[in-house]
mmCIF file of C-alpha atoms in Angstrom:
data_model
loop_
_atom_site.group_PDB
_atom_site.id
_atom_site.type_symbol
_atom_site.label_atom_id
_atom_site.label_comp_id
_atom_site.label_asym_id
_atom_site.label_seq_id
_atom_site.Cartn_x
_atom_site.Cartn_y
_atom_site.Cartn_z
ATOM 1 C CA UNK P 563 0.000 0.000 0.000
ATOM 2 C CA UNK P 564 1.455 3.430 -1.058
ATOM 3 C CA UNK P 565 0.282 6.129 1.769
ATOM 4 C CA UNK P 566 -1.162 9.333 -0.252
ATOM 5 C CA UNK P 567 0.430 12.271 2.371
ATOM 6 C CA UNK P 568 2.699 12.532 4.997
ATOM 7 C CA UNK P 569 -0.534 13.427 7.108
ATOM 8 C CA UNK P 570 -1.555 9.741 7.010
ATOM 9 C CA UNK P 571 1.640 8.623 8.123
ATOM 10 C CA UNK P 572 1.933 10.915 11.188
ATOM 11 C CA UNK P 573 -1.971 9.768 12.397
ATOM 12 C CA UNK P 574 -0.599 5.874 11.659
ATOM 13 C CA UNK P 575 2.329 6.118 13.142
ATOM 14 C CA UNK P 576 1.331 5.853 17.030
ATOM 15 C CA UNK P 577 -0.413 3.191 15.990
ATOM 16 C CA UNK P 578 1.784 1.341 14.831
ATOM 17 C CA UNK P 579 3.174 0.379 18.531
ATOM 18 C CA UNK P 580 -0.109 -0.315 19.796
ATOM 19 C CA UNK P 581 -1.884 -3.724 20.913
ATOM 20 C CA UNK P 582 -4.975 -4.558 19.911
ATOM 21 C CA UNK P 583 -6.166 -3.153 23.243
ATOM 22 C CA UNK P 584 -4.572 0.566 22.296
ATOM 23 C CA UNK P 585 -1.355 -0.002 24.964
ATOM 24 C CA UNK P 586 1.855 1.078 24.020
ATOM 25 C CA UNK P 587 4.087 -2.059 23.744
ATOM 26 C CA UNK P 588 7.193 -1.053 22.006
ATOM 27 C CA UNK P 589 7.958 -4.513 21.420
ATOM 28 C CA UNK P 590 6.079 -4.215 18.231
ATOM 29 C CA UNK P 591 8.840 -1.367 16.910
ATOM 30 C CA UNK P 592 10.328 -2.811 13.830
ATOM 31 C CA UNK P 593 12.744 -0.284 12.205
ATOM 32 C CA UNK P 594 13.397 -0.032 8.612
ATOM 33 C CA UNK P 595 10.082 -2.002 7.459
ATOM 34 C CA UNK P 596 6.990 -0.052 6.135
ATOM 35 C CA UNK P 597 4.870 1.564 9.015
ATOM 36 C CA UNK P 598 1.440 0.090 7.178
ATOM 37 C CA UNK P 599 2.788 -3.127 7.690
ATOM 38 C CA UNK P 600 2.133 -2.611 11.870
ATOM 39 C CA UNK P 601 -1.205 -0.711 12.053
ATOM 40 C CA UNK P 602 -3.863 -2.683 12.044
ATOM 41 C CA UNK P 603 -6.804 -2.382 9.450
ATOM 42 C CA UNK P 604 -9.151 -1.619 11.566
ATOM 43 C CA UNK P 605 -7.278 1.595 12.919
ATOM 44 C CA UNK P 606 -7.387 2.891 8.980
ATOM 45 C CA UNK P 607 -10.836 1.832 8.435
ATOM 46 C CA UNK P 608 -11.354 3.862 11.517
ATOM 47 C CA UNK P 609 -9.546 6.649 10.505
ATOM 48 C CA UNK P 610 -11.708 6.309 7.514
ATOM 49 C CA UNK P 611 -14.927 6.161 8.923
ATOM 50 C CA UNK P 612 -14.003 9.244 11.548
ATOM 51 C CA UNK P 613 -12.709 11.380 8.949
ATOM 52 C CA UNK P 614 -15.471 10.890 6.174
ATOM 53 C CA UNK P 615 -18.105 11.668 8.682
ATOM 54 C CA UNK P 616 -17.389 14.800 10.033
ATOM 55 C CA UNK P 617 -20.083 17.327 10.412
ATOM 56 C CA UNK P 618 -18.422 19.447 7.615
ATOM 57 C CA UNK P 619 -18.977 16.756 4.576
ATOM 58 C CA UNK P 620 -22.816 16.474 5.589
ATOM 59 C CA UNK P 621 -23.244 18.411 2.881
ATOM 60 C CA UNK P 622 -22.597 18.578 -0.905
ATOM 61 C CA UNK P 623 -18.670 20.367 -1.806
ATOM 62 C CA UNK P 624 -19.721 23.553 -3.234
ATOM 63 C CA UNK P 625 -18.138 24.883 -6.191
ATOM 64 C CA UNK P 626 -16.822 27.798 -7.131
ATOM 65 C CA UNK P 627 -16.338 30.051 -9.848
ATOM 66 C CA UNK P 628 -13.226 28.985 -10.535
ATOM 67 C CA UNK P 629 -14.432 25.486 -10.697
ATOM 68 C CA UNK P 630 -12.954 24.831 -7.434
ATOM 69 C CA UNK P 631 -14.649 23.368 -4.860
ATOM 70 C CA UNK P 632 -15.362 24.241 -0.754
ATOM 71 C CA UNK P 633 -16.966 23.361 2.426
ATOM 72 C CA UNK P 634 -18.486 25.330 4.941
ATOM 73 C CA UNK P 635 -16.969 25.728 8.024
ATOM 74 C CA UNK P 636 -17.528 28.157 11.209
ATOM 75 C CA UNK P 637 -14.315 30.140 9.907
ATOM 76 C CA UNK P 638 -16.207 30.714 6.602
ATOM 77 C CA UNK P 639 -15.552 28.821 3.405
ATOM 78 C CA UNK P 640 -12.714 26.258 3.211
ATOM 79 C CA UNK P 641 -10.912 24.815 0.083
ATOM 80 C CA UNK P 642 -10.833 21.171 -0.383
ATOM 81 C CA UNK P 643 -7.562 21.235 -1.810
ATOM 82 C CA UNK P 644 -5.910 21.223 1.432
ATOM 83 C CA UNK P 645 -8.140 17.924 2.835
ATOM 84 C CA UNK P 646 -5.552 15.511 1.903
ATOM 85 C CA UNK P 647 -7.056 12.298 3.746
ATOM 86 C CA UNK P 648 -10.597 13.433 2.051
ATOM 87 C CA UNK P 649 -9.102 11.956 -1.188
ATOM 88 C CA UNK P 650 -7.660 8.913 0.426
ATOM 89 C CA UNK P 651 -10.531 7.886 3.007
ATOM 90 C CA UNK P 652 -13.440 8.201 0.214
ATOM 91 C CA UNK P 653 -11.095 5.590 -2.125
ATOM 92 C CA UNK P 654 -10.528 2.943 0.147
ATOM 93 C CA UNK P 655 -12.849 3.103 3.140
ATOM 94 C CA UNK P 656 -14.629 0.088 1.891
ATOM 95 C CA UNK P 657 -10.741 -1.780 1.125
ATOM 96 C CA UNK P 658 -9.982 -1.615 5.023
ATOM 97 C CA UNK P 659 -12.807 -2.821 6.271
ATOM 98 C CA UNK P 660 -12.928 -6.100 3.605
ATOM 99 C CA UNK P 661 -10.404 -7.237 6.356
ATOM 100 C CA UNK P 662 -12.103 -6.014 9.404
ATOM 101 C CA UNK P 663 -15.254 -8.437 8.264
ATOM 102 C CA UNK P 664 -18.990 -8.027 8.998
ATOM 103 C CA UNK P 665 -18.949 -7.419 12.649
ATOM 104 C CA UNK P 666 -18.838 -3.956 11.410
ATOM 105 C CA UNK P 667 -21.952 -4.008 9.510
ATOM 106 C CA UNK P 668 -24.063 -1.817 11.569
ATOM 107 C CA UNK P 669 -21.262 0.620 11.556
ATOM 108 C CA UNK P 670 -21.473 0.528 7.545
ATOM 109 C CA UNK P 671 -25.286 0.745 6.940
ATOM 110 C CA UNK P 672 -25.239 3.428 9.057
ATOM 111 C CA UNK P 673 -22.541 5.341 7.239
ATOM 112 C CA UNK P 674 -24.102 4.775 3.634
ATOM 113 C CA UNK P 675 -27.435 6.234 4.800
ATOM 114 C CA UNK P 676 -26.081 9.104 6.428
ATOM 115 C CA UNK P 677 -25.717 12.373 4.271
ATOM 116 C CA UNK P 678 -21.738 12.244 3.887
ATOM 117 C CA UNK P 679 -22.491 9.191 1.494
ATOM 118 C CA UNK P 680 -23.053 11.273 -1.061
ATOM 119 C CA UNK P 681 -20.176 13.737 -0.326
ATOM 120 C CA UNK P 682 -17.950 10.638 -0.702
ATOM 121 C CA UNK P 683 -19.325 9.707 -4.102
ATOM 122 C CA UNK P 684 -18.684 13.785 -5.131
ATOM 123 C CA UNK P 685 -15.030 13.102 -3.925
ATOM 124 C CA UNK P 686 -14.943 10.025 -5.664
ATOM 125 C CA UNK P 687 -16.025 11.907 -8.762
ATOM 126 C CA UNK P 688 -13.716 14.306 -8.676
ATOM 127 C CA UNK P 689 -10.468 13.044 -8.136
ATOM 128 C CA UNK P 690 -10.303 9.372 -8.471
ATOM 129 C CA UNK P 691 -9.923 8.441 -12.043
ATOM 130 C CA UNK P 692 -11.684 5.026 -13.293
ATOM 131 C CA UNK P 693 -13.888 4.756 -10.071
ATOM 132 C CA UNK P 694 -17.007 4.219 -11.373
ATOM 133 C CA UNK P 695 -15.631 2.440 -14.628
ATOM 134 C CA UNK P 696 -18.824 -0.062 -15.120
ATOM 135 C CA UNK P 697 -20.071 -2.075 -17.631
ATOM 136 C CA UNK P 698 -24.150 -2.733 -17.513
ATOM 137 C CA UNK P 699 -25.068 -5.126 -20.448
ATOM 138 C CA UNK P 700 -28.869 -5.154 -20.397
ATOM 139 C CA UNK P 701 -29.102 -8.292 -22.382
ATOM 140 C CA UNK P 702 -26.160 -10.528 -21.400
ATOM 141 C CA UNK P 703 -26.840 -9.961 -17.565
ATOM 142 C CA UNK P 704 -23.499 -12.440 -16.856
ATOM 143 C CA UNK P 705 -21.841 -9.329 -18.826
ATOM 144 C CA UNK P 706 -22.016 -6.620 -16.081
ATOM 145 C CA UNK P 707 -19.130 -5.823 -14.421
ATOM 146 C CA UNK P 708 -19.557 -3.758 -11.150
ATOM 147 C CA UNK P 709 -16.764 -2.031 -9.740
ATOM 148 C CA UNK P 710 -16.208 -2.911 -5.931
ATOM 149 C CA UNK P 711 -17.853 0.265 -3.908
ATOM 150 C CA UNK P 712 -18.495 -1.247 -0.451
ATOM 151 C CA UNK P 713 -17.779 -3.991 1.595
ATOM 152 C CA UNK P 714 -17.345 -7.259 -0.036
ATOM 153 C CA UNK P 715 -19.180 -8.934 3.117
ATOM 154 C CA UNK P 716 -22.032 -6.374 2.971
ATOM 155 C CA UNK P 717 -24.466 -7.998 0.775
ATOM 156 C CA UNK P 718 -24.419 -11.535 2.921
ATOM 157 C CA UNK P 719 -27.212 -9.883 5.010
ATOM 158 C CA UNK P 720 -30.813 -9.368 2.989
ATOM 159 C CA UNK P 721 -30.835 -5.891 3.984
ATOM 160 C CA UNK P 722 -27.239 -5.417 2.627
ATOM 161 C CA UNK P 723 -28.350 -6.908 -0.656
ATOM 162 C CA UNK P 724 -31.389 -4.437 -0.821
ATOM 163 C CA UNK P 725 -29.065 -1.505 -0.307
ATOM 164 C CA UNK P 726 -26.279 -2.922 -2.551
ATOM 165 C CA UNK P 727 -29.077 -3.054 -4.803
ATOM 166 C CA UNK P 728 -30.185 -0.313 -4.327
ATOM 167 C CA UNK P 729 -27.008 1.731 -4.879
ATOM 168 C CA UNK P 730 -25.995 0.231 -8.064
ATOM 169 C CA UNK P 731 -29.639 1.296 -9.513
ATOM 170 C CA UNK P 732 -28.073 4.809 -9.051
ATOM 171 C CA UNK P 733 -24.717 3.736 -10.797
ATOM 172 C CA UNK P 734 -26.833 2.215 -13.784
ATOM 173 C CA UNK P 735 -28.118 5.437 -14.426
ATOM 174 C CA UNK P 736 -25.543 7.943 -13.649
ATOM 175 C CA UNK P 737 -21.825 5.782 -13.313
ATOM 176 C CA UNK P 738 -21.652 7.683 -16.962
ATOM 177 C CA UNK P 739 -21.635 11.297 -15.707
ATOM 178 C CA UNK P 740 -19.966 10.714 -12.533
ATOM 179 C CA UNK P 741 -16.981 9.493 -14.616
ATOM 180 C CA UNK P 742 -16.829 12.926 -16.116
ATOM 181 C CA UNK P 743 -15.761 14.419 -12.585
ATOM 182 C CA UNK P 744 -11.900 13.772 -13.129
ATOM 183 C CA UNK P 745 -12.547 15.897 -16.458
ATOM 184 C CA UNK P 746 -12.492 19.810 -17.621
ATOM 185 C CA UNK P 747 -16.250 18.541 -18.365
ATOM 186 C CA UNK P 748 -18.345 21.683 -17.607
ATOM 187 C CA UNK P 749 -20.377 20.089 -15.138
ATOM 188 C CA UNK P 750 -18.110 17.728 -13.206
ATOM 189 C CA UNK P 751 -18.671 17.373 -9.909
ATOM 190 C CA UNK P 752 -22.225 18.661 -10.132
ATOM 191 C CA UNK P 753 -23.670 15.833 -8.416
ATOM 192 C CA UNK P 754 -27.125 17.706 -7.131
ATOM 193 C CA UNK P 755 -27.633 17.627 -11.059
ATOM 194 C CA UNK P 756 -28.392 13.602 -10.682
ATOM 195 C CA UNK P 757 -31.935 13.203 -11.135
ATOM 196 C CA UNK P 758 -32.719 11.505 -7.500
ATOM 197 C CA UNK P 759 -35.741 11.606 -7.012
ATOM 198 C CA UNK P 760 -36.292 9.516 -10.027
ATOM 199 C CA UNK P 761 -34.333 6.656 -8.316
ATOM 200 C CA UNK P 762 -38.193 6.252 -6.867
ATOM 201 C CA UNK P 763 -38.853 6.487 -2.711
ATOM 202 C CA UNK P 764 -37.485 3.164 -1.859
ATOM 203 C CA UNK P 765 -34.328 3.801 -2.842
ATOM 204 C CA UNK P 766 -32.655 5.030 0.429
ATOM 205 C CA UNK P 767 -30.413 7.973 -1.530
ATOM 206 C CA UNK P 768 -33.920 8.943 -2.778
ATOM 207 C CA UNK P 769 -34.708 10.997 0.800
ATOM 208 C CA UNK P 770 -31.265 12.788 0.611
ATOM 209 C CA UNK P 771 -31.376 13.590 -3.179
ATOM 210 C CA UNK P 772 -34.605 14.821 -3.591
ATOM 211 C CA UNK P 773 -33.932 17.693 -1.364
ATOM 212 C CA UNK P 774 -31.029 18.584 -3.359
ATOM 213 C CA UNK P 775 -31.546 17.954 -6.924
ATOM 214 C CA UNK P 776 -31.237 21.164 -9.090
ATOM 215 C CA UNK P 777 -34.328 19.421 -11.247
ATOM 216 C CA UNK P 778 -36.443 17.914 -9.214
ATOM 217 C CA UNK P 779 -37.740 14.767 -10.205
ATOM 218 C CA UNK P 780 -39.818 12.117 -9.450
ATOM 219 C CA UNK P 781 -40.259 8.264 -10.512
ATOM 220 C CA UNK P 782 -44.345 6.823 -11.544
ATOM 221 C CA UNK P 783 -44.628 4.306 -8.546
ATOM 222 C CA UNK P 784 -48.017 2.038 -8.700
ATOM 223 C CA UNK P 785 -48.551 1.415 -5.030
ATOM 224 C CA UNK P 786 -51.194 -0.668 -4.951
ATOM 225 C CA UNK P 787 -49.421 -2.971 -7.287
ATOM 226 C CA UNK P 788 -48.846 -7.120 -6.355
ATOM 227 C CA UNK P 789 -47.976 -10.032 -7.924
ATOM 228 C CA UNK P 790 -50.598 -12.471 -8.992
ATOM 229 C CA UNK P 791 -51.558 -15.907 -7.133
ATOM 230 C CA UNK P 792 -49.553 -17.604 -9.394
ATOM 231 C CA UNK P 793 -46.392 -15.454 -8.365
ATOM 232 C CA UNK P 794 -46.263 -14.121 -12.009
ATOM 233 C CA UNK P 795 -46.280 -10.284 -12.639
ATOM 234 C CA UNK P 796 -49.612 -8.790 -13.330
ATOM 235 C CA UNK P 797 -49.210 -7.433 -17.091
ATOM 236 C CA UNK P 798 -53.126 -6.749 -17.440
ATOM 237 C CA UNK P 799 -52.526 -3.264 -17.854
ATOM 238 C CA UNK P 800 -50.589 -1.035 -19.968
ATOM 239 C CA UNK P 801 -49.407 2.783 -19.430
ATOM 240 C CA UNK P 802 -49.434 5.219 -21.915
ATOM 241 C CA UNK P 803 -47.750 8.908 -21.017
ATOM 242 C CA UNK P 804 -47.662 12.073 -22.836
ATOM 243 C CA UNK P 805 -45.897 15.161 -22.332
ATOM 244 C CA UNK P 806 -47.007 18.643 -22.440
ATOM 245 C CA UNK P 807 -45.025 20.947 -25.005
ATOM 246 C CA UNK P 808 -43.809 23.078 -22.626
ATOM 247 C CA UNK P 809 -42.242 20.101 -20.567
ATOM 248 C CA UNK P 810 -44.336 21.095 -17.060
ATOM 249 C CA UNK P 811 -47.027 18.623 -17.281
ATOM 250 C CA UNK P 812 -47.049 14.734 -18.072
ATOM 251 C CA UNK P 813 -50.122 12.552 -18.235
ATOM 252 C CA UNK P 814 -50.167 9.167 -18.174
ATOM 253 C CA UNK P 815 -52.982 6.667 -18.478
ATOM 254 C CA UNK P 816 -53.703 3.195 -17.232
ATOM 255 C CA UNK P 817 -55.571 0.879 -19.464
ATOM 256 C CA UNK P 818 -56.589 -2.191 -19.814
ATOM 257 C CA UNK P 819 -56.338 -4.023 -22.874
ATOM 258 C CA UNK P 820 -59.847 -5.601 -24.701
ATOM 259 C CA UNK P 821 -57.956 -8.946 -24.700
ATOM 260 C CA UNK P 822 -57.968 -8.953 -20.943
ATOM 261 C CA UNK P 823 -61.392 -8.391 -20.157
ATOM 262 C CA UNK P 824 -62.717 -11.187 -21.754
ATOM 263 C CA UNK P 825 -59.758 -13.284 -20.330
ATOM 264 C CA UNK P 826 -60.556 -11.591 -16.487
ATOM 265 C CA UNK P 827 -64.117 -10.772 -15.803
ATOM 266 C CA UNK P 828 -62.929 -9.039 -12.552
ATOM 267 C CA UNK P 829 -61.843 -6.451 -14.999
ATOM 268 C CA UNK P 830 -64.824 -5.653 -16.668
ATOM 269 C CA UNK P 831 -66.281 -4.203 -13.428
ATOM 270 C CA UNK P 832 -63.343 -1.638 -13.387
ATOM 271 C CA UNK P 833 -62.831 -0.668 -16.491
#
């Protein structure tokens, strides 16, 4: 492992002649061999975890108009430039605690539902090069390669699964754009430009988005809708939409095909 700044090396390095209980032992000082090689990966993935949730990156990086890009702090506004571990923590978080294993789950859903989440996918964006690098072959679904972004242990739970899922619904749709943040690309880093509220309410970064998104959006979600007896999808309906020429307006009907109603006499009473 290559540290990114002599920062990370002076937070490791008291670490490195620590038990696993945090006491000094200075039996564990080994001169002339690589400091990471002591520290355990738990201490980084804490260091991670401590450093990417800070107050400070509860919100969106703003940018500037010099395409630079700042948080707010009590002294005013702050360039990122100078937040060193920012860059390092947001790429490999998830790395450290592959080792650490999924006693740390809780600690992990709670970080990817809290509002830095999305400040670590802007970082991500912006300045690591080939992160979100995926390849989402609709027809050959044994095609689709997904770039590692959390935990490989974090999807053994049902819950994990949902919000792995969840999360790479988001990357299907905008893995494109957010590749463009390493770029001179006029909008890079403009994540509040995703359209989240068209991820649909159960997608957890839906409640977060939506209050951000320069265009608000929102996804057609048939509530009432269940799955037939048989466990088959109920197709006995069909949508049709249509957009008003000024863009502020869409319609959209639900209708059920002649075919159906002589198949489903149910129907007949409804339609």
């Amino acid at each position: 492992m290559i540290l990114s700044h002599w920062s990370v090396v002076k937070f490791l390095r008291p670490s490195a002649t620590r038990d696993e209980e945090g006491n000094e032992d200075e039996s564990l000082e080994m001169p002339g061999q690589d400091i990471v090689d002591h520290v355990h990966q738990d201490i980084i993935a804490d260091a991670c975890f401590k450093y990417l949730s800070q107050e400070r990156y509860s919100n969106l990086l703003k940018k500037t108009p010099t395409a630079d890009f700042e948080i707010a702090t009590n002294r005013g506004h702050e360039s990122v430039k100078g937040h060193h571990f920012l860059r390092y923590a947001s790429k490999y978080w998830y790395r450290h605690l592959d080792a650490s294993g999924p006693s740390r789950y809780d600690q992990v859903k709670s970080f990817i539902l809290s509002p830095q989440f999305p400040t670590a996918i802007q970082v991500q964006s912006l300045f690591l090069s080939g992160h979100f690098i995926n390849n989402f072959d609709h027809v050959e679904t044994t095609q689709r390669v997904m770039k590692q972004n959390l935990p490989e242990w974090f999807d053994k739970r049902s819950e994990g699964r949902d919000i792995l899922a969840q999360y790479e619904s988001f990357l299907v749709e905008w893995s494109r754009f957010l590749r463009l943040g390493v770029t001179n690309f006029e909008m890079h880093g403009e994540i509040d430009r995703c359209l989240w509220g068209a991820l649909g309410k159960q997608n957890f970064l839906y409640k977060w988005g939506s209050t951000v998104e320069q265009n608000p959006s929102f996804l057609l979600d048939e509530t009432d809708y269940a799955p037939s007896a048989a466990g088959q999808e109920n197709r006995s309906h069909c949508y049709y939409e249509n957009i008003s020429n000024d863009g502020s307006r869409i319609a959209v009907w639900k209708v059920v095909p002649t075919r159906y109603l002589y198949l489903n006499p149910a129907l007949q009473k409804t339609s």
